[in-house]
PDB file of C-alpha atoms in Angstrom:
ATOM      1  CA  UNK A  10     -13.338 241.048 -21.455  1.00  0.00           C
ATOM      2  CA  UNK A  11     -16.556 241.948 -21.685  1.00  0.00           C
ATOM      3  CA  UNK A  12     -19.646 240.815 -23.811  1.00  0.00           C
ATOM      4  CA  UNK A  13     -21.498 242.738 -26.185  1.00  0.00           C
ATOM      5  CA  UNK A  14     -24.344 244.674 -25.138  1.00  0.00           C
ATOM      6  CA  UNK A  15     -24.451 242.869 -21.371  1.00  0.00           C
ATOM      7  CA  UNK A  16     -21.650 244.314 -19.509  1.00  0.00           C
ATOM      8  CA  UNK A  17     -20.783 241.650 -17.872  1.00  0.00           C
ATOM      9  CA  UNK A  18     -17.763 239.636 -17.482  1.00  0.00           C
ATOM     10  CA  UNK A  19     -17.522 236.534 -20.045  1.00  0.00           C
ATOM     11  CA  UNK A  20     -15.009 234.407 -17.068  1.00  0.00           C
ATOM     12  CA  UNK A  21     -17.006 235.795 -14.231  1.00  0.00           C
ATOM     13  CA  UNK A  22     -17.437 232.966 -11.193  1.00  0.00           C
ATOM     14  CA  UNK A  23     -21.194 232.641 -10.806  1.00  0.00           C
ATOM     15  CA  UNK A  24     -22.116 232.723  -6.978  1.00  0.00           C
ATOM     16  CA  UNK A  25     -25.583 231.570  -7.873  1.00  0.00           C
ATOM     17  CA  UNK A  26     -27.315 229.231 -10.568  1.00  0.00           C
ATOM     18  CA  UNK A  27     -29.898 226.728 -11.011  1.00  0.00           C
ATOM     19  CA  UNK A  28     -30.074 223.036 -12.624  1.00  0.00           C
ATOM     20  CA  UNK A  29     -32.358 220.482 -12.957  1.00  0.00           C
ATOM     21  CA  UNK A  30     -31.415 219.214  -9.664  1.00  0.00           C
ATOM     22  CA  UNK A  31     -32.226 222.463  -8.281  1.00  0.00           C
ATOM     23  CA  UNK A  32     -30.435 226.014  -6.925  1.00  0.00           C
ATOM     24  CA  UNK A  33     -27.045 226.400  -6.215  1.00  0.00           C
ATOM     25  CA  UNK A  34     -25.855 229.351  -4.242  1.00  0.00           C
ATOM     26  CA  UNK A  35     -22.164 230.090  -2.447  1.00  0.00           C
ATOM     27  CA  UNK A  36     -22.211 229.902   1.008  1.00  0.00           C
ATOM     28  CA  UNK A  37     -19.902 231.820   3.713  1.00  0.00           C
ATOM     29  CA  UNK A  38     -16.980 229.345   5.431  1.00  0.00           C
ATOM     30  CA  UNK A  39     -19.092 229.632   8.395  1.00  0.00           C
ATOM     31  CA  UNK A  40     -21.906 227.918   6.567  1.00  0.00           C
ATOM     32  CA  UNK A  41     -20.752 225.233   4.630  1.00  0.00           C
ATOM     33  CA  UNK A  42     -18.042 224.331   7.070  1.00  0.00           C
ATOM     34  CA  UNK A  43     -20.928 223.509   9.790  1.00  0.00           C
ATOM     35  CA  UNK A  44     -20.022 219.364  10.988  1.00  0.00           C
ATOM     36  CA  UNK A  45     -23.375 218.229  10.060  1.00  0.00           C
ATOM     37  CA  UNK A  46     -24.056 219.868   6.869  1.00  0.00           C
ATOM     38  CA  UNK A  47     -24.130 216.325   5.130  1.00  0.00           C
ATOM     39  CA  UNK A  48     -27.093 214.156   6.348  1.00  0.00           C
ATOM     40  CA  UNK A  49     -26.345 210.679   6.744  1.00  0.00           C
ATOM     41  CA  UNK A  50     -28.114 208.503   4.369  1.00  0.00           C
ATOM     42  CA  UNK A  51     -28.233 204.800   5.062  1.00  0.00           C
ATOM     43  CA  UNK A  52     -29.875 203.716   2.339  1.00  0.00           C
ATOM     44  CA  UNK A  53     -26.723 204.219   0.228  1.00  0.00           C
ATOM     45  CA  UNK A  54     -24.267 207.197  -0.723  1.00  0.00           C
ATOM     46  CA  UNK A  55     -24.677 209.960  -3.124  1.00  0.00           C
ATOM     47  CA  UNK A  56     -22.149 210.220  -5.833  1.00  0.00           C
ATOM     48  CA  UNK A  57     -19.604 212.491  -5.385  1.00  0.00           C
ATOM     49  CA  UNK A  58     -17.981 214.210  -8.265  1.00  0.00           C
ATOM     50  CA  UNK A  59     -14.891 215.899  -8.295  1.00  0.00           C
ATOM     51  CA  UNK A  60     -13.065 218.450 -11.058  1.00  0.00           C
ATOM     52  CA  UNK A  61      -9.863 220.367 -11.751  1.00  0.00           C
ATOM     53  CA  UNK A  62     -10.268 223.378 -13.417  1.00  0.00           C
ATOM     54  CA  UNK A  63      -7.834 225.902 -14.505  1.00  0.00           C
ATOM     55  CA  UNK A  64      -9.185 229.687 -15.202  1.00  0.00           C
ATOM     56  CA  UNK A  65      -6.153 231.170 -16.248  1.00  0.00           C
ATOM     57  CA  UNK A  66      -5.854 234.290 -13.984  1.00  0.00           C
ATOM     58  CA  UNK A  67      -3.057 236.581 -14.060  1.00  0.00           C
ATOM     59  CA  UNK A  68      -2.086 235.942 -10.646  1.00  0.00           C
ATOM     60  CA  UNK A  69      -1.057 232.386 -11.075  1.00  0.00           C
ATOM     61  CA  UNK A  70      -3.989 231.152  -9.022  1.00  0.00           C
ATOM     62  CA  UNK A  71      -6.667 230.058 -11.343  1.00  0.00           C
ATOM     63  CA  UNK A  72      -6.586 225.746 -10.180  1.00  0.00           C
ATOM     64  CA  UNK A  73      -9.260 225.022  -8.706  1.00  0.00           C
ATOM     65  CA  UNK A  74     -10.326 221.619  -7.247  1.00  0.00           C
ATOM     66  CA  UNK A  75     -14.384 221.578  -7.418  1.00  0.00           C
ATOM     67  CA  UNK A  76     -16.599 218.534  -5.930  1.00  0.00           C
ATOM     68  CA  UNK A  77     -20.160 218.260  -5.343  1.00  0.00           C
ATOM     69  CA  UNK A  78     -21.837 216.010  -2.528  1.00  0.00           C
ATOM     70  CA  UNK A  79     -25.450 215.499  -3.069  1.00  0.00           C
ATOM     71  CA  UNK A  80     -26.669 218.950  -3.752  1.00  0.00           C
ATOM     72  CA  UNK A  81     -23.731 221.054  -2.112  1.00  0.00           C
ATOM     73  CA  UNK A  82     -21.211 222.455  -3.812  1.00  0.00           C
ATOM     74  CA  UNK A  83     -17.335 222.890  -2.857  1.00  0.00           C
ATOM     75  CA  UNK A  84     -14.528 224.951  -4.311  1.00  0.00           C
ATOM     76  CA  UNK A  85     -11.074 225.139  -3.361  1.00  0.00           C
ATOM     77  CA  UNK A  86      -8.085 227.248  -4.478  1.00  0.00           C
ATOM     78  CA  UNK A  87      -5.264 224.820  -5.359  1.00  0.00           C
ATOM     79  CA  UNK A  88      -1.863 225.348  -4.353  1.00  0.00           C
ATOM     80  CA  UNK A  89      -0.163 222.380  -5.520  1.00  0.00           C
ATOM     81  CA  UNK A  90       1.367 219.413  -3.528  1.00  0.00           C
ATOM     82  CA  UNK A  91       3.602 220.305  -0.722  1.00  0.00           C
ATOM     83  CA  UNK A  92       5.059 217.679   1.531  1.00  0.00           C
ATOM     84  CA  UNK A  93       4.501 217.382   5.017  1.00  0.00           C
ATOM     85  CA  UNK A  94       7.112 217.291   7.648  1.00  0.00           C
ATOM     86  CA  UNK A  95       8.217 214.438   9.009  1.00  0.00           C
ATOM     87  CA  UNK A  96       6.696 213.930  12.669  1.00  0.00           C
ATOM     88  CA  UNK A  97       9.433 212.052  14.584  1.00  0.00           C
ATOM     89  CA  UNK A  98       9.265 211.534  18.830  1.00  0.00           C
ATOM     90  CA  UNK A  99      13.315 211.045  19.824  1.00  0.00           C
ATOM     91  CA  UNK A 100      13.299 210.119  23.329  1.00  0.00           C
TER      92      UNK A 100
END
């Protein structure tokens, strides 16, 4: 669906914006999955916030499980719960 006059898609994902606590951009997996993209702070923790959102695709896959740490950004497709196999040693 399209607006009128921009030509641009109303439930578009934005890969960019800015806020008053300043620019967000998306990263490539190589990026943002770096081990020490988080600074330690020992003066205390920055809040983390975390959202489920659904967008309602066509293809079923529109949950997505959204959390910020300090001023980075994280997205993930979610698939639902699954259960994990049971890890047994029999000796």
């Amino acid at each position: 669906m399209a607006t009128e006059g921009g030509g641009k898609e109303m439930n578009e994902i934005k890969t960019q914006f800015t806020t008053r606590e300043g620019l967000y951009k998306l990263l490539p997996h190589s990026e943002y999955s770096r081990p020490n993209r988080v600074p330690f702070n020992s003066q205390g923790s920055n809040p983390v916030r975390v959202s489920f959102v659904n967008l309602n695709d066509q293809s079923g896959n529109g949950d997505r499980l959204c959390s910020n740490v300090g001023r980075e950004l994280y997205f993930y497709i979610y698939k639902g719960v699954r259960k994990s196999p049971e890890l047994r040693c029999e000796g």
